[in-house]
Amino acid sequence: MLSVVNADGTTANGSSLIDEIVREGARRMLAAALEAEVNAYIAELTEQRDDKGHRLVVRNGYHQPRKVTTAAGAVEVKAPRVNDKRVDMATGERKRFSSAILPPWCRKSPKISEVLPLLYLHGLSSGDFVPALEQFLGSAAGLSPATVTRLTQQWQADHTSFMDRDLTEVDYVYVWADGIHLNVRLEEAKACVLVLIGVRADGSKELVALKDGYRESGESWADLLRDCARRGMRAPVLAVGDGALGFWKALAEVFPATREQRCWVHKTANVLDAMPQSAQPGAKRAIQDIYNAEDKQHAQAAIKTFAQLYGAKFPKAVKKITDDEAELLAFFDFPAEHWIHLRTTNPIESTFATVRLRTKVTRGAGSRTAALAMVFKLVESAEARWRAVNAPHLVALVRAGARFERGHLVEHDEVNAA
C-alpha cells in the first residue's frame, strides 16, 4: 500500500515513512502467521467427518477487523474464522478454535505490559502514559489514562494474590535472597525490595516472594520467611545471599536446617574495599582462585595461600574470608554442575540490572503498593526468560539427601565401601 510522503518525510497521518513500512510489514507477517495457524489446525482434523461424509472443521471467512497495539504500533488484523462442528462429549458443547497467536481478548502485545511498569517506575503518572506511548508506538489506541489506571489496579491485585498463594505443593531446593535498592516510590529512603528466587525440584527458577522491607533488618526478613512457611513452604536445602543481610538471622530462626552460602561477588567487593587500590588486582585474582578451585580441598588451600600473601598487611581484609570460610565454600558440597549458580546471587542481580538502569528517583506522590506491583510485573515478565539450572535432574537428588563429593554423586556402593 503506497503512502503520500510530505516534504519533511512524514505521511498524511503524521508518522514517518519508516514507521509506516514497519507497521505494514508487521500486519502482513501477523496475517500470514494467523493463516498458517488456521490451515495447520484444519489440516490436522481433515479426516474428521459427519455421517454424510462432510468435514467437521472448515474455514468460515474472517472475523471483524480489530486493531492490536504492538511494539510496531497499532496494527489492524482480520483473523481467519473456523467453523468447528465437533462436540465435546464431556460437556456436550461445541468445540472452538482459539488462536495461540492472537487470542480473542488480545488487544495489545505482551511487550506493552512490560513498557507500562517501566514508565510508571520512571516517574510518569497515568495521565502521562498516553502521549509517551503515542511517541513510542505511533498510536495510543486502547491505552487511555482510565485503562492504565485499571491495569495498575489489576497488577496490584496480581501481586497481592501472588504473595498469598499456597506453597504447599511447591518445593524450592535452593533459594537466592537479596535486598534490592531501586530508588522507586517506596515510602522511606532506606526501604528496599526484599527478593527471594528459588529453584524447584525440576531445576526451573521461580520468583518465591517480593515485598518491601529493610535489607539489614532481620525482622523484615523473618516476616517474609515466616509468611512463606505459614503458606506451606519447605525449608530449602541451601540459601545464597550477601553476608551483610539480616536474612541470615531470620533464616536460622525460621528454617534452621537450611545451609548457608555467601555470595562471592559481594564478598569480593567487601574484601577489596578493605585494601589499597594498588593491591586489589592481585588480591582479586587470588580470590578467584578460591571459588574457581577444582574442589573444596583445593579451595581451602587457596584460602591459606591468600592469608599468607595478604594477612600481614591487610588482616581485616583476610579476616572477611577466613571468618566465613564454611559459608563461602558450602557450594562445593553440591553437584559440580550447580556450582556456577550457587556461589553468587547473580540470578537476582541480573534480573534487576535492567530495572535499576531504567529507573530513577521520583519525588512525586506515589503509591507504595503500585510501585511494588510494577516491580513484580517486570520480574514476572523476566521470569519467562529464565533458564533452568545446569543438570536439572540432579536437583531432586539434592532434595533427597544424596551426597556429592568433589562435585560428583557418591553412589551407595561407594559409601558402603568407604
CSV table of C-alpha atoms in Angstrom, one decimal:
chain,number,residue,atom,x,y,z
A,1,MET,CA,0.0,0.0,0.0
A,2,LEU,CA,1.5,3.3,-1.1
A,3,SER,CA,1.6,6.4,1.1
A,4,VAL,CA,1.9,10.0,0.2
A,5,VAL,CA,5.1,11.4,1.8
A,6,ASN,CA,5.4,15.1,2.8
A,7,ALA,CA,8.5,17.1,2.4
A,8,ASP,CA,9.6,16.5,6.0
A,9,GLY,CA,9.4,12.7,5.5
A,10,THR,CA,6.1,12.2,7.3
A,11,THR,CA,3.0,10.6,5.9
A,12,ALA,CA,-0.5,12.0,5.9
A,13,ASN,CA,-1.2,10.8,9.5
A,14,GLY,CA,1.9,12.4,10.8
A,15,SER,CA,4.1,9.3,11.3
A,16,SER,CA,7.4,8.7,9.4
A,17,LEU,CA,7.5,6.6,6.3
A,18,ILE,CA,9.8,4.0,8.0
A,19,ASP,CA,7.2,3.6,10.8
A,20,GLU,CA,4.5,3.0,8.2
A,21,ILE,CA,6.7,0.4,6.5
A,22,VAL,CA,7.4,-1.3,9.8
A,23,ARG,CA,3.7,-1.4,10.7
A,24,GLU,CA,2.7,-2.7,7.2
A,25,GLY,CA,5.3,-5.4,7.5
A,26,ALA,CA,4.1,-6.4,10.9
A,27,ARG,CA,0.5,-6.5,9.7
A,28,ARG,CA,1.4,-8.8,6.8
A,29,MET,CA,3.6,-11.1,9.0
A,30,LEU,CA,0.8,-11.4,11.5
A,31,ALA,CA,-1.8,-12.1,8.8
A,32,ALA,CA,0.4,-14.8,7.3
A,33,ALA,CA,1.1,-16.4,10.7
A,34,LEU,CA,-2.7,-16.5,11.5
A,35,GLU,CA,-3.4,-18.0,8.1
A,36,ALA,CA,-0.7,-20.7,8.7
A,37,GLU,CA,-2.1,-21.5,12.2
A,38,VAL,CA,-5.6,-22.0,10.9
A,39,ASN,CA,-4.5,-24.0,7.9
A,40,ALA,CA,-2.5,-26.3,10.2
A,41,TYR,CA,-5.4,-26.7,12.5
A,42,ILE,CA,-7.8,-27.7,9.7
A,43,ALA,CA,-5.3,-30.0,8.0
A,44,GLU,CA,-4.8,-31.9,11.3
A,45,LEU,CA,-8.6,-32.5,11.6
A,46,THR,CA,-9.4,-33.1,7.9
A,47,GLU,CA,-10.3,-36.8,8.4
A,48,GLN,CA,-13.0,-36.0,11.0
A,49,ARG,CA,-16.3,-36.1,9.1
A,50,ASP,CA,-20.0,-36.4,9.9
A,51,ASP,CA,-22.4,-39.2,8.9
A,52,LYS,CA,-22.7,-37.7,5.4
A,53,GLY,CA,-19.0,-37.5,4.8
A,54,HIS,CA,-18.8,-33.8,5.3
A,55,ARG,CA,-15.8,-32.4,7.1
A,56,LEU,CA,-16.5,-31.2,10.6
A,57,VAL,CA,-13.8,-28.5,10.7
A,58,VAL,CA,-13.7,-26.0,7.8
A,59,ARG,CA,-12.8,-22.3,7.1
A,60,ASN,CA,-15.6,-19.8,7.6
A,61,GLY,CA,-14.3,-16.4,6.3
A,62,TYR,CA,-12.9,-13.8,8.7
A,63,HIS,CA,-13.7,-12.1,11.9
A,64,GLN,CA,-14.3,-8.4,12.0
A,65,PRO,CA,-11.1,-6.3,11.7
A,66,ARG,CA,-9.6,-5.2,15.0
A,67,LYS,CA,-6.6,-3.1,16.0
A,68,VAL,CA,-3.8,-4.7,18.1
A,69,THR,CA,-1.2,-2.5,19.7
A,70,THR,CA,2.3,-3.9,19.2
A,71,ALA,CA,5.8,-2.6,19.6
A,72,ALA,CA,5.5,-1.6,15.9
A,73,GLY,CA,2.4,0.5,16.6
A,74,ALA,CA,-1.3,-0.2,16.1
A,75,VAL,CA,-1.8,-2.9,13.5
A,76,GLU,CA,-5.2,-3.8,12.0
A,77,VAL,CA,-5.8,-7.5,11.6
A,78,LYS,CA,-8.5,-9.7,10.2
A,79,ALA,CA,-8.3,-13.1,11.9
A,80,PRO,CA,-9.4,-16.2,9.9
A,81,ARG,CA,-12.6,-17.8,11.3
A,82,VAL,CA,-13.0,-21.6,11.7
A,83,ASN,CA,-16.3,-23.4,11.7
A,84,ASP,CA,-15.7,-26.3,14.1
A,85,LYS,CA,-18.8,-28.6,14.3
A,86,ARG,CA,-17.3,-31.2,16.7
A,87,VAL,CA,-19.0,-31.7,20.0
A,88,ASP,CA,-17.1,-32.2,23.3
A,89,MET,CA,-18.5,-35.5,24.7
A,90,ALA,CA,-17.8,-34.5,28.3
A,91,THR,CA,-19.6,-31.1,28.3
A,92,GLY,CA,-21.9,-31.5,25.3
A,93,GLU,CA,-20.7,-28.1,24.0
A,94,ARG,CA,-19.3,-27.3,20.5
A,95,LYS,CA,-15.6,-27.2,20.3
A,96,ARG,CA,-14.0,-23.9,19.4
A,97,PHE,CA,-10.8,-22.9,17.7
A,98,SER,CA,-8.7,-20.4,19.7
A,99,SER,CA,-5.7,-18.8,18.2
A,100,ALA,CA,-2.5,-19.1,20.3
A,101,ILE,CA,-1.0,-16.2,18.4
A,102,LEU,CA,-4.0,-13.8,18.7
A,103,PRO,CA,-6.4,-14.9,21.5
A,104,PRO,CA,-10.0,-13.3,21.2
A,105,TRP,CA,-9.3,-11.0,24.2
A,106,CYS,CA,-5.9,-9.7,22.9
A,107,ARG,CA,-5.8,-6.0,22.1
A,108,LYS,CA,-2.1,-5.4,22.8
A,109,SER,CA,1.2,-7.4,22.6
A,110,PRO,CA,2.8,-8.6,25.9
A,111,LYS,CA,5.6,-6.1,25.3
A,112,ILE,CA,3.3,-3.3,26.1
A,113,SER,CA,2.7,-4.8,29.5
A,114,GLU,CA,6.4,-4.6,30.1
A,115,VAL,CA,6.6,-1.0,28.9
A,116,LEU,CA,3.9,0.4,31.2
A,117,PRO,CA,5.5,-0.7,34.5
A,118,LEU,CA,8.8,0.8,33.4
A,119,LEU,CA,7.1,4.1,32.6
A,120,TYR,CA,5.5,4.2,36.0
A,121,LEU,CA,8.7,3.4,37.8
A,122,HIS,CA,10.4,6.1,35.7
A,123,GLY,CA,8.2,8.7,37.3
A,124,LEU,CA,5.3,9.1,34.8
A,125,SER,CA,1.8,9.4,36.1
A,126,SER,CA,-1.0,7.5,34.4
A,127,GLY,CA,-2.0,10.8,32.6
A,128,ASP,CA,1.4,11.0,31.0
A,129,PHE,CA,1.3,7.5,29.6
A,130,VAL,CA,-0.8,8.3,26.5
A,131,PRO,CA,1.5,10.9,25.0
A,132,ALA,CA,4.5,8.9,25.9
A,133,LEU,CA,3.2,5.7,24.3
A,134,GLU,CA,1.9,7.7,21.3
A,135,GLN,CA,5.5,8.7,20.6
A,136,PHE,CA,6.8,5.2,21.2
A,137,LEU,CA,4.1,3.2,19.3
A,138,GLY,CA,2.8,5.7,16.8
A,139,SER,CA,-0.6,5.3,18.4
A,140,ALA,CA,-2.1,5.2,21.9
A,141,ALA,CA,-5.2,3.3,20.9
A,142,GLY,CA,-6.7,1.4,23.8
A,143,LEU,CA,-4.4,3.0,26.3
A,144,SER,CA,-6.3,5.8,27.9
A,145,PRO,CA,-5.5,7.0,31.4
A,146,ALA,CA,-8.5,5.1,32.6
A,147,THR,CA,-7.3,1.9,31.0
A,148,VAL,CA,-3.8,2.4,32.5
A,149,THR,CA,-5.3,3.0,36.0
A,150,ARG,CA,-7.3,-0.2,35.7
A,151,LEU,CA,-4.2,-2.1,34.7
A,152,THR,CA,-2.2,-0.8,37.7
A,153,GLN,CA,-5.1,-1.8,40.0
A,154,GLN,CA,-5.1,-5.3,38.4
A,155,TRP,CA,-1.4,-5.6,38.8
A,156,GLN,CA,-1.6,-4.7,42.5
A,157,ALA,CA,-4.3,-7.4,42.9
A,158,ASP,CA,-2.0,-9.8,41.0
A,159,HIS,CA,0.9,-9.0,43.4
A,160,THR,CA,-1.3,-9.4,46.4
A,161,SER,CA,-2.6,-12.8,45.1
A,162,PHE,CA,0.9,-13.9,44.4
A,163,MET,CA,2.0,-13.2,47.9
A,164,ASP,CA,-1.0,-15.0,49.3
A,165,ARG,CA,-0.7,-18.2,47.2
A,166,ASP,CA,-0.4,-21.6,48.7
A,167,LEU,CA,3.2,-23.0,48.7
A,168,THR,CA,2.4,-26.5,50.0
A,169,GLU,CA,2.7,-28.1,46.5
A,170,VAL,CA,5.9,-26.2,45.6
A,171,ASP,CA,9.4,-27.4,46.7
A,172,TYR,CA,12.3,-24.9,46.5
A,173,VAL,CA,15.5,-26.8,46.9
A,174,TYR,CA,17.8,-23.7,46.5
A,175,VAL,CA,16.9,-20.1,47.2
A,176,TRP,CA,18.7,-16.8,46.5
A,177,ALA,CA,18.0,-13.8,48.7
A,178,ASP,CA,18.8,-10.2,48.3
A,179,GLY,CA,17.5,-6.7,49.2
A,180,ILE,CA,17.4,-4.6,46.1
A,181,HIS,CA,17.5,-0.8,46.3
A,182,LEU,CA,15.8,0.6,43.1
A,183,ASN,CA,15.1,4.2,44.1
A,184,VAL,CA,11.5,3.8,43.2
A,185,ARG,CA,8.5,5.1,45.1
A,186,LEU,CA,8.9,3.3,48.4
A,187,GLU,CA,7.9,5.3,51.4
A,188,GLU,CA,11.3,5.6,53.2
A,189,ALA,CA,14.7,6.2,51.8
A,190,LYS,CA,16.3,3.1,53.4
A,191,ALA,CA,13.5,0.8,52.3
A,192,CYS,CA,14.2,-1.7,49.5
A,193,VAL,CA,12.6,-4.6,47.8
A,194,LEU,CA,13.2,-8.0,49.5
A,195,VAL,CA,13.5,-10.7,46.9
A,196,LEU,CA,13.5,-14.5,47.1
A,197,ILE,CA,14.1,-16.6,43.9
A,198,GLY,CA,14.0,-20.4,44.2
A,199,VAL,CA,14.9,-23.5,42.2
A,200,ARG,CA,12.2,-26.1,42.1
A,201,ALA,CA,12.9,-29.8,42.2
A,202,ASP,CA,12.7,-29.9,38.3
A,203,GLY,CA,15.5,-27.4,38.1
A,204,SER,CA,13.4,-24.4,37.0
A,205,LYS,CA,13.8,-21.0,38.6
A,206,GLU,CA,10.9,-19.2,40.0
A,207,LEU,CA,10.1,-16.0,42.0
A,208,VAL,CA,9.2,-17.0,45.5
A,209,ALA,CA,8.5,-13.7,47.2
A,210,LEU,CA,8.8,-10.0,46.7
A,211,LYS,CA,7.9,-7.3,49.3
A,212,ASP,CA,9.3,-4.1,50.7
A,213,GLY,CA,11.4,-4.0,53.8
A,214,TYR,CA,14.8,-3.2,55.2
A,215,ARG,CA,17.8,-5.1,53.8
A,216,GLU,CA,19.7,-5.2,57.1
A,217,SER,CA,16.7,-5.9,59.2
A,218,GLY,CA,16.4,-9.5,60.5
A,219,GLU,CA,12.8,-8.8,61.4
A,220,SER,CA,11.8,-7.7,57.9
A,221,TRP,CA,13.3,-10.9,56.5
A,222,ALA,CA,11.8,-13.0,59.3
A,223,ASP,CA,8.3,-11.6,58.5
A,224,LEU,CA,8.8,-12.7,54.9
A,225,LEU,CA,10.1,-16.1,55.7
A,226,ARG,CA,7.5,-16.8,58.4
A,227,ASP,CA,4.8,-15.9,55.9
A,228,CYS,CA,6.3,-18.3,53.3
A,229,ALA,CA,6.4,-21.0,56.0
A,230,ARG,CA,2.8,-20.3,57.0
A,231,ARG,CA,1.7,-20.9,53.4
A,232,GLY,CA,3.5,-24.3,53.3
A,233,MET,CA,7.0,-23.6,52.1
A,234,ARG,CA,9.5,-26.3,53.0
A,235,ALA,CA,13.0,-25.5,54.3
A,236,PRO,CA,15.4,-25.1,51.3
A,237,VAL,CA,18.5,-27.2,51.3
A,238,LEU,CA,20.7,-24.2,50.6
A,239,ALA,CA,20.2,-20.4,50.7
A,240,VAL,CA,22.5,-18.0,48.9
A,241,GLY,CA,22.9,-14.4,49.8
A,242,ASP,CA,25.2,-11.5,50.8
A,243,GLY,CA,26.8,-11.8,54.2
A,244,ALA,CA,25.6,-8.3,55.3
A,245,LEU,CA,21.9,-9.2,55.1
A,246,GLY,CA,19.6,-9.5,58.1
A,247,PHE,CA,18.4,-12.5,56.2
A,248,TRP,CA,20.7,-15.0,57.9
A,249,LYS,CA,19.4,-14.3,61.4
A,250,ALA,CA,15.9,-14.8,60.1
A,251,LEU,CA,16.8,-18.0,58.2
A,252,ALA,CA,18.3,-19.5,61.4
A,253,GLU,CA,15.0,-18.8,63.2
A,254,VAL,CA,12.5,-19.9,60.5
A,255,PHE,CA,14.5,-22.6,58.6
A,256,PRO,CA,17.3,-23.7,60.9
A,257,ALA,CA,18.1,-26.8,58.8
A,258,THR,CA,18.9,-24.7,55.7
A,259,ARG,CA,22.6,-24.4,54.9
A,260,GLU,CA,24.2,-21.0,54.1
A,261,GLN,CA,26.2,-19.9,51.1
A,262,ARG,CA,27.7,-16.4,51.0
A,263,CYS,CA,27.8,-14.6,47.6
A,264,TRP,CA,31.3,-14.4,46.2
A,265,VAL,CA,30.6,-11.3,44.2
A,266,HIS,CA,29.5,-9.4,47.3
A,267,LYS,CA,32.4,-10.9,49.3
A,268,THR,CA,35.0,-10.0,46.7
A,269,ALA,CA,33.8,-6.4,46.7
A,270,ASN,CA,33.9,-6.2,50.5
A,271,VAL,CA,37.4,-7.6,50.7
A,272,LEU,CA,38.8,-5.4,48.0
A,273,ASP,CA,37.2,-2.3,49.7
A,274,ALA,CA,39.4,-3.1,52.7
A,275,MET,CA,42.6,-3.0,50.6
A,276,PRO,CA,44.5,-0.2,48.8
A,277,GLN,CA,43.8,0.1,45.1
A,278,SER,CA,47.4,-1.0,44.2
A,279,ALA,CA,46.9,-4.4,45.9
A,280,GLN,CA,43.4,-5.0,44.5
A,281,PRO,CA,44.2,-6.6,41.1
A,282,GLY,CA,46.5,-9.3,42.6
A,283,ALA,CA,44.0,-9.9,45.5
A,284,LYS,CA,41.1,-10.3,43.1
A,285,ARG,CA,43.0,-13.0,41.2
A,286,ALA,CA,43.8,-14.8,44.4
A,287,ILE,CA,40.1,-14.7,45.5
A,288,GLN,CA,39.1,-16.0,42.1
A,289,ASP,CA,41.5,-18.9,42.6
A,290,ILE,CA,39.4,-19.8,45.7
A,291,TYR,CA,35.9,-20.0,44.3
A,292,ASN,CA,37.2,-21.4,40.9
A,293,ALA,CA,39.1,-24.2,42.6
A,294,GLU,CA,38.8,-27.8,41.5
A,295,ASP,CA,37.1,-28.8,44.7
A,296,LYS,CA,36.7,-27.8,48.4
A,297,GLN,CA,40.2,-29.1,49.4
A,298,HIS,CA,41.9,-27.0,46.7
A,299,ALA,CA,39.7,-24.0,47.7
A,300,GLN,CA,40.8,-24.4,51.4
A,301,ALA,CA,44.4,-24.4,50.2
A,302,ALA,CA,43.8,-21.3,48.2
A,303,ILE,CA,42.4,-19.5,51.2
A,304,LYS,CA,45.6,-20.4,53.2
A,305,THR,CA,47.6,-19.0,50.3
A,306,PHE,CA,45.5,-15.8,50.3
A,307,ALA,CA,46.1,-15.4,54.1
A,308,GLN,CA,49.8,-15.9,53.7
A,309,LEU,CA,50.1,-13.4,50.9
A,310,TYR,CA,47.9,-10.6,52.5
A,311,GLY,CA,47.4,-11.4,56.2
A,312,ALA,CA,50.4,-9.4,57.5
A,313,LYS,CA,49.5,-6.2,55.7
A,314,PHE,CA,45.7,-6.4,55.4
A,315,PRO,CA,44.5,-8.6,58.3
A,316,LYS,CA,40.9,-7.1,58.2
A,317,ALA,CA,40.5,-8.0,54.6
A,318,VAL,CA,41.8,-11.5,55.1
A,319,LYS,CA,39.5,-12.0,58.1
A,320,LYS,CA,36.5,-11.3,56.0
A,321,ILE,CA,37.2,-14.5,54.1
A,322,THR,CA,38.7,-16.7,56.9
A,323,ASP,CA,35.8,-16.0,59.3
A,324,ASP,CA,33.2,-17.1,56.7
A,325,GLU,CA,35.2,-19.9,55.2
A,326,ALA,CA,32.5,-22.6,55.9
A,327,GLU,CA,29.7,-20.4,54.4
A,328,LEU,CA,31.8,-19.4,51.4
A,329,LEU,CA,32.7,-23.0,50.5
A,330,ALA,CA,29.3,-24.6,51.1
A,331,PHE,CA,28.5,-24.8,47.4
A,332,PHE,CA,31.3,-27.4,46.9
A,333,ASP,CA,29.2,-30.0,48.7
A,334,PHE,CA,26.6,-29.9,45.9
A,335,PRO,CA,26.7,-31.1,42.2
A,336,ALA,CA,29.6,-29.5,40.2
A,337,GLU,CA,27.1,-28.5,37.5
A,338,HIS,CA,25.3,-26.3,40.1
A,339,TRP,CA,28.4,-24.5,41.4
A,340,ILE,CA,28.2,-21.7,38.9
A,341,HIS,CA,24.7,-21.0,40.1
A,342,LEU,CA,25.2,-21.3,43.8
A,343,ARG,CA,28.3,-19.2,44.5
A,344,THR,CA,26.7,-15.9,43.7
A,345,THR,CA,23.3,-14.1,43.8
A,346,ASN,CA,23.5,-13.4,40.1
A,347,PRO,CA,20.0,-14.8,39.3
A,348,ILE,CA,18.7,-11.8,41.3
A,349,GLU,CA,21.3,-9.3,40.3
A,350,SER,CA,20.9,-10.0,36.6
A,351,THR,CA,17.1,-9.8,36.8
A,352,PHE,CA,17.2,-6.4,38.4
A,353,ALA,CA,20.0,-4.9,36.5
A,354,THR,CA,17.7,-3.6,33.7
A,355,VAL,CA,15.2,-2.3,36.2
A,356,ARG,CA,18.0,-0.4,38.0
A,357,LEU,CA,19.3,1.1,34.9
A,358,ARG,CA,15.8,2.3,33.7
A,359,THR,CA,14.5,3.7,37.0
A,360,LYS,CA,15.4,7.0,38.8
A,361,VAL,CA,14.5,8.7,42.0
A,362,THR,CA,10.9,10.1,41.8
A,363,ARG,CA,9.7,12.8,44.2
A,364,GLY,CA,6.1,13.0,43.1
A,365,ALA,CA,3.3,11.4,45.0
A,366,GLY,CA,3.4,7.7,44.5
A,367,SER,CA,1.8,4.6,45.9
A,368,ARG,CA,4.0,2.0,47.6
A,369,THR,CA,1.7,-0.8,46.6
A,370,ALA,CA,1.6,0.4,43.0
A,371,ALA,CA,5.5,0.6,42.9
A,372,LEU,CA,5.8,-2.9,44.2
A,373,ALA,CA,3.2,-4.1,41.8
A,374,MET,CA,5.2,-2.6,38.9
A,375,VAL,CA,8.4,-4.3,40.1
A,376,PHE,CA,6.5,-7.5,40.4
A,377,LYS,CA,5.2,-7.3,36.8
A,378,LEU,CA,8.7,-6.6,35.5
A,379,VAL,CA,10.1,-9.6,37.3
A,380,GLU,CA,7.2,-11.7,36.2
A,381,SER,CA,7.9,-10.8,32.6
A,382,ALA,CA,11.6,-11.6,33.1
A,383,GLU,CA,10.8,-14.9,34.7
A,384,ALA,CA,9.5,-16.3,31.4
A,385,ARG,CA,13.1,-16.0,30.0
A,386,TRP,CA,14.9,-17.6,33.0
A,387,ARG,CA,16.7,-20.8,32.1
A,388,ALA,CA,16.8,-23.8,34.4
A,389,VAL,CA,20.0,-24.7,36.3
A,390,ASN,CA,22.6,-26.9,34.7
A,391,ALA,CA,21.9,-30.6,35.1
A,392,PRO,CA,18.3,-30.0,36.4
A,393,HIS,CA,17.8,-33.7,37.1
A,394,LEU,CA,20.3,-33.5,40.0
A,395,VAL,CA,18.2,-31.0,42.0
A,396,ALA,CA,15.7,-33.7,43.0
A,397,LEU,CA,18.7,-35.8,44.3
A,398,VAL,CA,19.9,-32.9,46.4
A,399,ARG,CA,16.4,-32.7,48.0
A,400,ALA,CA,16.5,-36.5,48.6
A,401,GLY,CA,19.7,-36.1,50.6
A,402,ALA,CA,22.2,-37.5,48.1
A,403,ARG,CA,25.8,-37.0,48.9
A,404,PHE,CA,28.2,-35.2,46.5
A,405,GLU,CA,32.0,-35.3,46.8
A,406,ARG,CA,34.2,-33.2,44.6
A,407,GLY,CA,31.0,-32.3,42.8
A,408,HIS,CA,30.1,-35.8,41.9
A,409,LEU,CA,27.3,-38.1,43.2
A,410,VAL,CA,28.5,-40.6,45.7
A,411,GLU,CA,26.9,-43.9,44.8
A,412,HIS,CA,25.6,-46.2,47.5
A,413,ASP,CA,28.3,-48.8,46.7
A,414,GLU,CA,31.0,-46.2,47.2
A,415,VAL,CA,29.5,-45.2,50.6
A,416,ASN,CA,29.4,-48.8,51.7
A,417,ALA,CA,33.0,-49.4,50.5
A,418,ALA,CA,34.2,-46.4,52.5
